PDB file of C-alpha atoms in Angstrom:
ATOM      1  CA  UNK A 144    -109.511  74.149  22.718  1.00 70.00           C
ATOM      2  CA  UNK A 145    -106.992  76.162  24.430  1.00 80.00           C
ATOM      3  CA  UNK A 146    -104.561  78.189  21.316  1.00 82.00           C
ATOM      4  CA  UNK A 147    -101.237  77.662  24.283  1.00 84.00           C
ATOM      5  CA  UNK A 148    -101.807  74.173  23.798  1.00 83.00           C
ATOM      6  CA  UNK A 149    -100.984  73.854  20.346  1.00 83.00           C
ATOM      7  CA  UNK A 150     -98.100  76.588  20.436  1.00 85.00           C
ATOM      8  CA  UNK A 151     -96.862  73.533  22.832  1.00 89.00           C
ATOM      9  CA  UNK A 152     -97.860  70.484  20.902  1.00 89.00           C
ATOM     10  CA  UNK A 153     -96.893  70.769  17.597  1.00 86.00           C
ATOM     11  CA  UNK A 154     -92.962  71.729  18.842  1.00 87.00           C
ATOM     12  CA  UNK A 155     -92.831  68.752  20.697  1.00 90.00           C
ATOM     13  CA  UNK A 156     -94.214  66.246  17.948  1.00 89.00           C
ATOM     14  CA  UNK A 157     -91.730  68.197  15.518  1.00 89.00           C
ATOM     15  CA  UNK A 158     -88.572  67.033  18.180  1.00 90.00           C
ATOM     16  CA  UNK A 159     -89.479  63.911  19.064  1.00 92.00           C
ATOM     17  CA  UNK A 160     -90.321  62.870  14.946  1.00 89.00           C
ATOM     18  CA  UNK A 161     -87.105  64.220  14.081  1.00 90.00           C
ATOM     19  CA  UNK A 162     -85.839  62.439  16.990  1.00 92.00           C
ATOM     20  CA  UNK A 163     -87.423  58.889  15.741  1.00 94.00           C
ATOM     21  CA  UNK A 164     -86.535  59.826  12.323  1.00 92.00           C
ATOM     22  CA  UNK A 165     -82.664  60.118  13.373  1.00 94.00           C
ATOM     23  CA  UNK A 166     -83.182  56.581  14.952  1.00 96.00           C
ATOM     24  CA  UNK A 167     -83.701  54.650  12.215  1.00 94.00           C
ATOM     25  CA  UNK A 168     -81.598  56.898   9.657  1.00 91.00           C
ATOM     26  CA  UNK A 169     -83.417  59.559   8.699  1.00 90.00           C
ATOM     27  CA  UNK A 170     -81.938  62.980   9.454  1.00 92.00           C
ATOM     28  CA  UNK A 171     -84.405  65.876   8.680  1.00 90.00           C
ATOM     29  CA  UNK A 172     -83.040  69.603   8.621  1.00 87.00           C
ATOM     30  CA  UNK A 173     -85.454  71.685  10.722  1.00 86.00           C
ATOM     31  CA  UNK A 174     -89.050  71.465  11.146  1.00 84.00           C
ATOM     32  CA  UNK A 175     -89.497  73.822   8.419  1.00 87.00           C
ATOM     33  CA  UNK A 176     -88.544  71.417   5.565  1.00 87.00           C
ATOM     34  CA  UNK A 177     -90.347  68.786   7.801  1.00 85.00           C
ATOM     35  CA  UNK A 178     -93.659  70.714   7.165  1.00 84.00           C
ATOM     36  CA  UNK A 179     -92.513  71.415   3.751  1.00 87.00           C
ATOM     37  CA  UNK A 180     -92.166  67.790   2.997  1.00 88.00           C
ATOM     38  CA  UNK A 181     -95.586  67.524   1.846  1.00 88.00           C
ATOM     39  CA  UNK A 182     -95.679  69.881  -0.557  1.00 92.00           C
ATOM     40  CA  UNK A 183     -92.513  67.798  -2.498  1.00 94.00           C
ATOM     41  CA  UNK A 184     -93.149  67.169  -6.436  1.00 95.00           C
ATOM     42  CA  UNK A 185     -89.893  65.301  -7.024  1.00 97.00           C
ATOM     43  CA  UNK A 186     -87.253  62.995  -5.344  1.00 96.00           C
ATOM     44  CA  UNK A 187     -83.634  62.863  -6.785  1.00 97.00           C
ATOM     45  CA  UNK A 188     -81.989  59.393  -5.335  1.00 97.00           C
ATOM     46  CA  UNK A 189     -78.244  59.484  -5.141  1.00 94.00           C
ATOM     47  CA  UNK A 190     -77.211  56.079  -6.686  1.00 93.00           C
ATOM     48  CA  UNK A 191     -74.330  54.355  -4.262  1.00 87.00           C
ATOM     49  CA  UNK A 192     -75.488  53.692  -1.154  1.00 89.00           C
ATOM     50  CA  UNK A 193     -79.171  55.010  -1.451  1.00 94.00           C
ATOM     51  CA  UNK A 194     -80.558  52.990  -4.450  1.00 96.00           C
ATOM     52  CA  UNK A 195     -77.674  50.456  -3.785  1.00 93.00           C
ATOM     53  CA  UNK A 196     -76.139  48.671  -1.069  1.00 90.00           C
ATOM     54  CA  UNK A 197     -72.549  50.860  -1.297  1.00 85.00           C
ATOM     55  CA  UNK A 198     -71.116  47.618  -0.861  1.00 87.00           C
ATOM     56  CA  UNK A 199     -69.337  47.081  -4.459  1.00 89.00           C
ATOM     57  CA  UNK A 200     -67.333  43.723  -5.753  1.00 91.00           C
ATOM     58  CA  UNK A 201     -65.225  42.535  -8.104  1.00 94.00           C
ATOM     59  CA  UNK A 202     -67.251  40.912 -11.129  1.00 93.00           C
ATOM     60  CA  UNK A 203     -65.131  40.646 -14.247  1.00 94.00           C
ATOM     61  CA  UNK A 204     -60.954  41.269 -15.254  1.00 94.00           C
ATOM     62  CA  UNK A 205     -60.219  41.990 -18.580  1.00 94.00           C
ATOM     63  CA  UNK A 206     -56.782  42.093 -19.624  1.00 93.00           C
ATOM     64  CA  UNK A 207     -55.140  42.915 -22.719  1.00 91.00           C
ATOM     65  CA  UNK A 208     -51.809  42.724 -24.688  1.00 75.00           C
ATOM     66  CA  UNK A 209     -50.672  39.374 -23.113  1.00 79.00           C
ATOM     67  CA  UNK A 210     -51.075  40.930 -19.521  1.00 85.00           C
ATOM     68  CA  UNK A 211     -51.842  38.299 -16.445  1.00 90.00           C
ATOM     69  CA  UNK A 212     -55.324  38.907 -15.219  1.00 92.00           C
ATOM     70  CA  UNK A 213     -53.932  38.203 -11.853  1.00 92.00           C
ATOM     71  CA  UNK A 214     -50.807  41.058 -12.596  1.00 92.00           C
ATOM     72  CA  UNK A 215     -53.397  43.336 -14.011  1.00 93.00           C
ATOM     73  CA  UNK A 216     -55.126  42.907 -10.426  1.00 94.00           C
ATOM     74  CA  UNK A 217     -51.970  43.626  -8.297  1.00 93.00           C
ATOM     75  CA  UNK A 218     -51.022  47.006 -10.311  1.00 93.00           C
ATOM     76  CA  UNK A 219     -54.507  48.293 -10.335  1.00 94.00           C
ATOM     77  CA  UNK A 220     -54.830  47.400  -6.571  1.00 94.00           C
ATOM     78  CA  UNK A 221     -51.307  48.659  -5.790  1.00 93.00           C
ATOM     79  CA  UNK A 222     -52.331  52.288  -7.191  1.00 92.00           C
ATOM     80  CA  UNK A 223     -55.894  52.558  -6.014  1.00 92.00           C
ATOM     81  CA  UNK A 224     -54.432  51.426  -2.385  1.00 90.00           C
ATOM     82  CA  UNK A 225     -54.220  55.325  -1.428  1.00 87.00           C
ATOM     83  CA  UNK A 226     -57.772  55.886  -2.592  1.00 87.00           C
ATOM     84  CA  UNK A 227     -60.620  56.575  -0.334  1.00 81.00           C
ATOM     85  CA  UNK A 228     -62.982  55.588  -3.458  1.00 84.00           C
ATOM     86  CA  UNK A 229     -65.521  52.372  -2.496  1.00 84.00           C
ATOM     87  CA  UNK A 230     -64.801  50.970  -6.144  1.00 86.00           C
ATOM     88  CA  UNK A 231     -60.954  51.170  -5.662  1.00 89.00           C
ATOM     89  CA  UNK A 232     -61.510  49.762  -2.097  1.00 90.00           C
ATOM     90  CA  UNK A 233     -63.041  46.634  -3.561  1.00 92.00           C
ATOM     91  CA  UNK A 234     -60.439  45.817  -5.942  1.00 93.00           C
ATOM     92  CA  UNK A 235     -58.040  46.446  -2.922  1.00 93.00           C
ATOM     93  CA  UNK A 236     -60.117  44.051  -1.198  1.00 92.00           C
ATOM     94  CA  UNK A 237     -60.166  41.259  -4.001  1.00 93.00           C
ATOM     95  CA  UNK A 238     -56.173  41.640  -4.569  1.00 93.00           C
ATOM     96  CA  UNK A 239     -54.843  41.353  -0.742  1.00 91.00           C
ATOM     97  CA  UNK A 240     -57.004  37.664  -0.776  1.00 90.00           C
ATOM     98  CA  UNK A 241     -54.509  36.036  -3.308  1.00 89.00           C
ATOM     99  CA  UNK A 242     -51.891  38.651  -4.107  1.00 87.00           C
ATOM    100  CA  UNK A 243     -49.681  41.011  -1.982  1.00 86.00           C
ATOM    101  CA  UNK A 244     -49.557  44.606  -2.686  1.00 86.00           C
ATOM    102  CA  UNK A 245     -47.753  47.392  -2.056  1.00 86.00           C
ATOM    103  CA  UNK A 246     -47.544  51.498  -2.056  1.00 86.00           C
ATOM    104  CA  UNK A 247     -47.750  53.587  -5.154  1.00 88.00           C
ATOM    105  CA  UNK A 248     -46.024  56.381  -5.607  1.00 91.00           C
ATOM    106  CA  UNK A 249     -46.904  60.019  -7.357  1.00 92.00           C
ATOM    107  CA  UNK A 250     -50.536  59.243  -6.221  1.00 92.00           C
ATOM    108  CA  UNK A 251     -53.200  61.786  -7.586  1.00 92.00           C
ATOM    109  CA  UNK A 252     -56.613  61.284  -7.496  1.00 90.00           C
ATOM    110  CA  UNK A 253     -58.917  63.282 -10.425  1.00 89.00           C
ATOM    111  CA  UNK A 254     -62.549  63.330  -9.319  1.00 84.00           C
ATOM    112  CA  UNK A 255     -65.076  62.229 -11.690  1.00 81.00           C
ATOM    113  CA  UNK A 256     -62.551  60.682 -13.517  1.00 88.00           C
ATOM    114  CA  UNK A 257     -59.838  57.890 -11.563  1.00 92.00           C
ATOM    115  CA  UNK A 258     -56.427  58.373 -10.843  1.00 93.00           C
ATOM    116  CA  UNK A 259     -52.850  58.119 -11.888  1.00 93.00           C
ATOM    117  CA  UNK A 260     -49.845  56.947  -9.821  1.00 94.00           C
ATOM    118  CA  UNK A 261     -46.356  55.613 -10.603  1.00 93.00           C
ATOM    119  CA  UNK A 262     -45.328  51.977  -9.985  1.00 93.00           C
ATOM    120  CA  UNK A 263     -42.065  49.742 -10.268  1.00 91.00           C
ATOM    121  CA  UNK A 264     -41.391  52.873 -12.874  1.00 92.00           C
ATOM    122  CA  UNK A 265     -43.842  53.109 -15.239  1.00 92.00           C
ATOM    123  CA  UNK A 266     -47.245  55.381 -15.045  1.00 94.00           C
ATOM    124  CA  UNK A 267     -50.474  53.727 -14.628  1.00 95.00           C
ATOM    125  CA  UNK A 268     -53.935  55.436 -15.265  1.00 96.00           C
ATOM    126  CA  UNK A 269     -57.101  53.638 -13.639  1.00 95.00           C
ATOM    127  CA  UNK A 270     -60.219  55.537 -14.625  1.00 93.00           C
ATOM    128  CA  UNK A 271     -63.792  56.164 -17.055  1.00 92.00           C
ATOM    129  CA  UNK A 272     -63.121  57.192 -20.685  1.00 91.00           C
ATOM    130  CA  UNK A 273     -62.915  60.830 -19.770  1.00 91.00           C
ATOM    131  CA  UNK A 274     -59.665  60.102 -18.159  1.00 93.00           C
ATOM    132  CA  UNK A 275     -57.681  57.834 -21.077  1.00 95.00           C
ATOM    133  CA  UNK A 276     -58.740  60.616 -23.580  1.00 93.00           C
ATOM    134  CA  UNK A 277     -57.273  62.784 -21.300  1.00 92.00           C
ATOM    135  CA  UNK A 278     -53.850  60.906 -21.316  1.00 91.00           C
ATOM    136  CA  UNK A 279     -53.912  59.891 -25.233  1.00 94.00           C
ATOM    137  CA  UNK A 280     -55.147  56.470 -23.979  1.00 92.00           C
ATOM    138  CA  UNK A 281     -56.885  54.437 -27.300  1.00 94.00           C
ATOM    139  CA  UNK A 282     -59.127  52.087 -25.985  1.00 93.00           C
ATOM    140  CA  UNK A 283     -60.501  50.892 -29.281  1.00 92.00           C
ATOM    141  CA  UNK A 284     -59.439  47.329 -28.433  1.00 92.00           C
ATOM    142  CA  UNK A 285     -61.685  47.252 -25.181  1.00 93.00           C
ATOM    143  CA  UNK A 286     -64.417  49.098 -26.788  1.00 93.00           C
ATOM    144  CA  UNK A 287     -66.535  46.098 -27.147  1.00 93.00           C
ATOM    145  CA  UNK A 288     -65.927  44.679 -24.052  1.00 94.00           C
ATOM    146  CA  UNK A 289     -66.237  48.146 -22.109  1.00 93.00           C
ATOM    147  CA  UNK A 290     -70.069  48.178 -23.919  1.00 92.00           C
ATOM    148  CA  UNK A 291     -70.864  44.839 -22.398  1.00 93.00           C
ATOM    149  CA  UNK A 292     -69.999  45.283 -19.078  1.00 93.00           C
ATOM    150  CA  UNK A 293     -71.617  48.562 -18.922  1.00 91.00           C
ATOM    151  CA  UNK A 294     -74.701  47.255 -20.379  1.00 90.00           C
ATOM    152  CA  UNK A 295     -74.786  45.043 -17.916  1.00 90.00           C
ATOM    153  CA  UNK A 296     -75.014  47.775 -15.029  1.00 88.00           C
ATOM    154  CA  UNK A 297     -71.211  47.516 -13.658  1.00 91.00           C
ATOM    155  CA  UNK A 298     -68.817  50.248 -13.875  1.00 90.00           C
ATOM    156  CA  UNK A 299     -66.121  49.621 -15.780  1.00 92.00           C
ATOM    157  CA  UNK A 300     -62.591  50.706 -14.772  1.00 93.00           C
ATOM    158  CA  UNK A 301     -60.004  51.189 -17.456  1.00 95.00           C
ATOM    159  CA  UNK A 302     -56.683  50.719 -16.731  1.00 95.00           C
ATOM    160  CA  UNK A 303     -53.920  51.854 -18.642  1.00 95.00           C
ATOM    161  CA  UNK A 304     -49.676  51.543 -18.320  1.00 94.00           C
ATOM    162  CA  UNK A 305     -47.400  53.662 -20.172  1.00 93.00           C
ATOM    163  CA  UNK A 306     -49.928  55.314 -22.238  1.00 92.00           C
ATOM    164  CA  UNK A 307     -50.884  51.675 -23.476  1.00 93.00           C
ATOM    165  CA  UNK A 308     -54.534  49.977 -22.451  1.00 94.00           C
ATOM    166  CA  UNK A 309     -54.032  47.386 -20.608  1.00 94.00           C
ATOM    167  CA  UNK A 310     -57.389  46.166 -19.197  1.00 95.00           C
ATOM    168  CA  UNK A 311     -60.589  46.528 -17.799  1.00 96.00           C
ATOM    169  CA  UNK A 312     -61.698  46.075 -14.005  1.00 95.00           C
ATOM    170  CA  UNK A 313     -65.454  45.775 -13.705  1.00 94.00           C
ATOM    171  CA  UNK A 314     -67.404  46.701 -10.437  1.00 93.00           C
ATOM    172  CA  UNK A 315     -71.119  45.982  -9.488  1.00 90.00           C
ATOM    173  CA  UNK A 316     -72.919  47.558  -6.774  1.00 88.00           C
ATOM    174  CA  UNK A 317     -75.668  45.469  -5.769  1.00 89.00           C
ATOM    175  CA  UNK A 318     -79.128  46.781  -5.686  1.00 93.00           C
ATOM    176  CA  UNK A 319     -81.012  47.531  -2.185  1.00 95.00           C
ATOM    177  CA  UNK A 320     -83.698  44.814  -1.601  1.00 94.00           C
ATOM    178  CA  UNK A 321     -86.142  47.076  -1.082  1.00 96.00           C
ATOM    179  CA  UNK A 322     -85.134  49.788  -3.333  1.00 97.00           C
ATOM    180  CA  UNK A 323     -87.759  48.959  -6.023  1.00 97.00           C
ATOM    181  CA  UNK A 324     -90.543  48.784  -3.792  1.00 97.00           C
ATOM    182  CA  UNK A 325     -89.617  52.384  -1.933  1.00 97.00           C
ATOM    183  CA  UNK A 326     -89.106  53.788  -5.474  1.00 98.00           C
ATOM    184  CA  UNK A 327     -92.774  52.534  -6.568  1.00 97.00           C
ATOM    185  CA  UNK A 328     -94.423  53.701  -3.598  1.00 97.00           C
ATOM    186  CA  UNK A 329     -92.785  57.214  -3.848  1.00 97.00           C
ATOM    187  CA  UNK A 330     -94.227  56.635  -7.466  1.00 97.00           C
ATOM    188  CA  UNK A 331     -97.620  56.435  -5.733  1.00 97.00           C
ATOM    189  CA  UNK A 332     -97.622  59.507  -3.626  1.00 95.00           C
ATOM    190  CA  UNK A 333     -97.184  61.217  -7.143  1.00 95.00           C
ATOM    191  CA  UNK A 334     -93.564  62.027  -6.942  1.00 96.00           C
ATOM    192  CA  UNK A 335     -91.438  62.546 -10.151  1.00 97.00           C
ATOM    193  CA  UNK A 336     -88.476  60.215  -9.252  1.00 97.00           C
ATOM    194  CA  UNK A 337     -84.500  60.814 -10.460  1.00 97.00           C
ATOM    195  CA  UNK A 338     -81.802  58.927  -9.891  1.00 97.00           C
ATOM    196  CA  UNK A 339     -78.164  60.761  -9.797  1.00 96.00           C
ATOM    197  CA  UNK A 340     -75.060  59.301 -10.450  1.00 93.00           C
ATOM    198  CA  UNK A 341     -71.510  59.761 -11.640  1.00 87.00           C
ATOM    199  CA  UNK A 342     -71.464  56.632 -13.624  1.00 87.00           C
ATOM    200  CA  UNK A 343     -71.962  56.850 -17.359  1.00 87.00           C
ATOM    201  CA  UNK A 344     -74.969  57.035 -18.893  1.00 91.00           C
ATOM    202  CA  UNK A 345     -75.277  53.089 -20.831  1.00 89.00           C
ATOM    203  CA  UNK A 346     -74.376  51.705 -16.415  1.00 90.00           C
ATOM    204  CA  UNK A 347     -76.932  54.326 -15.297  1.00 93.00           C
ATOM    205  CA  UNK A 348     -79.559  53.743 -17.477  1.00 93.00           C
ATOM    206  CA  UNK A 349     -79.318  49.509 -16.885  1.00 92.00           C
ATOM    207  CA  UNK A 350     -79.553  50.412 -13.128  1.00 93.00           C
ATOM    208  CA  UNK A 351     -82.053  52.931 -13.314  1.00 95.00           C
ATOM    209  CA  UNK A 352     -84.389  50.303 -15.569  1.00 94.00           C
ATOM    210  CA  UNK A 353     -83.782  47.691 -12.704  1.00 94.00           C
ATOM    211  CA  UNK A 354     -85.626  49.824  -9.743  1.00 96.00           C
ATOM    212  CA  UNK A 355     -87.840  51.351 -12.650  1.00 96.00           C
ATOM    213  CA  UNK A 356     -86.659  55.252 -12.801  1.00 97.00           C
ATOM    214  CA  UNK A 357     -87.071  56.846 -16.248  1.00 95.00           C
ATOM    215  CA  UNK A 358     -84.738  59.990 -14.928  1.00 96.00           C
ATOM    216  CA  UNK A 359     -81.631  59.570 -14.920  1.00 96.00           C
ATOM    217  CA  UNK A 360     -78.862  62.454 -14.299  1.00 96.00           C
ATOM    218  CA  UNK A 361     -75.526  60.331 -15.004  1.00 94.00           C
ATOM    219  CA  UNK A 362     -71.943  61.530 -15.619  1.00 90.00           C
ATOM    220  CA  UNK A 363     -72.642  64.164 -12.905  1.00 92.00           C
ATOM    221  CA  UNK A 364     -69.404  65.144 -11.282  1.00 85.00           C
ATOM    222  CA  UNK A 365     -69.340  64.888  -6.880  1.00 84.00           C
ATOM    223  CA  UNK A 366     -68.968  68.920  -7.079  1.00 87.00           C
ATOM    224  CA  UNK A 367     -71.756  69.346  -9.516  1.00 92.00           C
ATOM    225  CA  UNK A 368     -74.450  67.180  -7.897  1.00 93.00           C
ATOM    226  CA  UNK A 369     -76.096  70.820  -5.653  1.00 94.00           C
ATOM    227  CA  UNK A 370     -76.361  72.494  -9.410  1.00 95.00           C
ATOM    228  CA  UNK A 371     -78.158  69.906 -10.879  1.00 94.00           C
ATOM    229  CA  UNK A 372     -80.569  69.708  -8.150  1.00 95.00           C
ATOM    230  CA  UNK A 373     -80.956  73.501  -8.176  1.00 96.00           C
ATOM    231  CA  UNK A 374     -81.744  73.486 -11.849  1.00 95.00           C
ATOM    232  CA  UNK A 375     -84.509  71.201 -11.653  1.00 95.00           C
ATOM    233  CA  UNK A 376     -85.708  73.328  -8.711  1.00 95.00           C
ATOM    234  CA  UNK A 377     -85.664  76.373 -11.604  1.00 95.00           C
ATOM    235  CA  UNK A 378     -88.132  74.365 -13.434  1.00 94.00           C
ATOM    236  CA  UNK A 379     -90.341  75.810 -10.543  1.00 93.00           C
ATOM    237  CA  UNK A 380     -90.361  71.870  -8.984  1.00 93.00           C
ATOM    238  CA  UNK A 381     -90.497  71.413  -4.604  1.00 94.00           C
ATOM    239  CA  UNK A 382     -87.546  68.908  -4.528  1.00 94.00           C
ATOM    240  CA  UNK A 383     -85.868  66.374  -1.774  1.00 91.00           C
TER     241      UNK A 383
END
């Protein structure tokens, strides 16, 4: 009955949950968004490494104009060596099992979009769409093949050498175990679920349909993730 008593309580229960919630990977800001928690309309899910497992592979190599998948693999590897990127890290990963690989040089890397290097002389692009438009990169040849892949929820990597296409590197991010079940009970607590991604929006959507999110927020830039979020918040929406 005593008023002290609560005054005492309630900051203790807030430390030690956020203390138990830390434990087992859950880091909540203050206890001020803890209370506010319950008041939240909508979730927005960042795709690699939330919904999926952040652990990507190495599913398909496409190679064009008389290129060696297994060459195809060592250049693309070579350049995305000096990236810090988890899909260029797999390739890596794939290549230096069969093939060795070197250093690139002239390494940039163009966020949201893949990189460009040079190698043994000539200048190699490895990116989305956004980036072979970019260098004057036709990719009409790969179209098809670019569709498939992407249908079937893998990102495709383009890769491109001397201006010319020169194949396709696909990536797949495997899906959580329990990500369909944690996205059907937040479902149930009458959240509005999103799921946010940079991938494009065909890869997105066959992801998204897989855990069962209708929302989907693709082609969204690292830097441009916050704005998103804060206009969905303008649609006068609590979200986590």
């Amino acid at each position: 009955a005593c008023p002290c008593a609560l005054g005492l309580a309630k900051p203790t229960a807030i430390m030690v949950g956020t203390g138990k919630g830390a434990e087992n990977g859950i880091l909540i800001k203050s206890g001020e968004h803890l209370e506010k928690a319950h008041k939240m309309e909508t979730i927005v899910l960042d795709k690699t490494g939330t919904i999926t497992k952040g652990e990507p592979e190495v599913t398909d190599i496409v190679s064009f104009d008389s290129l060696d998948r297994d060459e195809l693999l060592r250049i693309v590897a070579t350049v995305e060596k000096s990236s810090e990127h988890p899909l260029g890290q797999a390739i890596v990963k794939k290549a230096e099992k069969i093939l060795m690989i070197t250093e690139a040089e002239d390494f940039v890397a163009l966020p949201g979009k893949g990189l460009k290097a040079r190698f043994e002389g000539k200048t190699i692009y490895v990116g989305n769409r956004k980036l072979m438009e970019e260098g004057g990169v036709s990719i009409e040849i790969g179209e098809e093949e670019l569709l498939r892949l992407e249908s079937e929820g893998k990102t495709a990597m383009i890769a491109a050498i001397d201006g010319n296409l020169a194949g396709i590197i696909a990536v797949a991010d495997q899906i959580k175990e329990n990500s369909k079940k944690a996205i059907a009970d937040l479902k149930d607590m009458g959240l509005e679920v999103y799921m946010i991604t940079g991938d494009n929006e065909r890869t997105a959507k066959a992801i998204a349909k897989q855990v069962e999110i209708d929302n989907v927020l693709a082609e969204v830039l690292p830097e441009n993730k916050a704005k998103v979020v804060e206009n969905i918040k303008k649609e006068g929406k609590l979200v986590g």
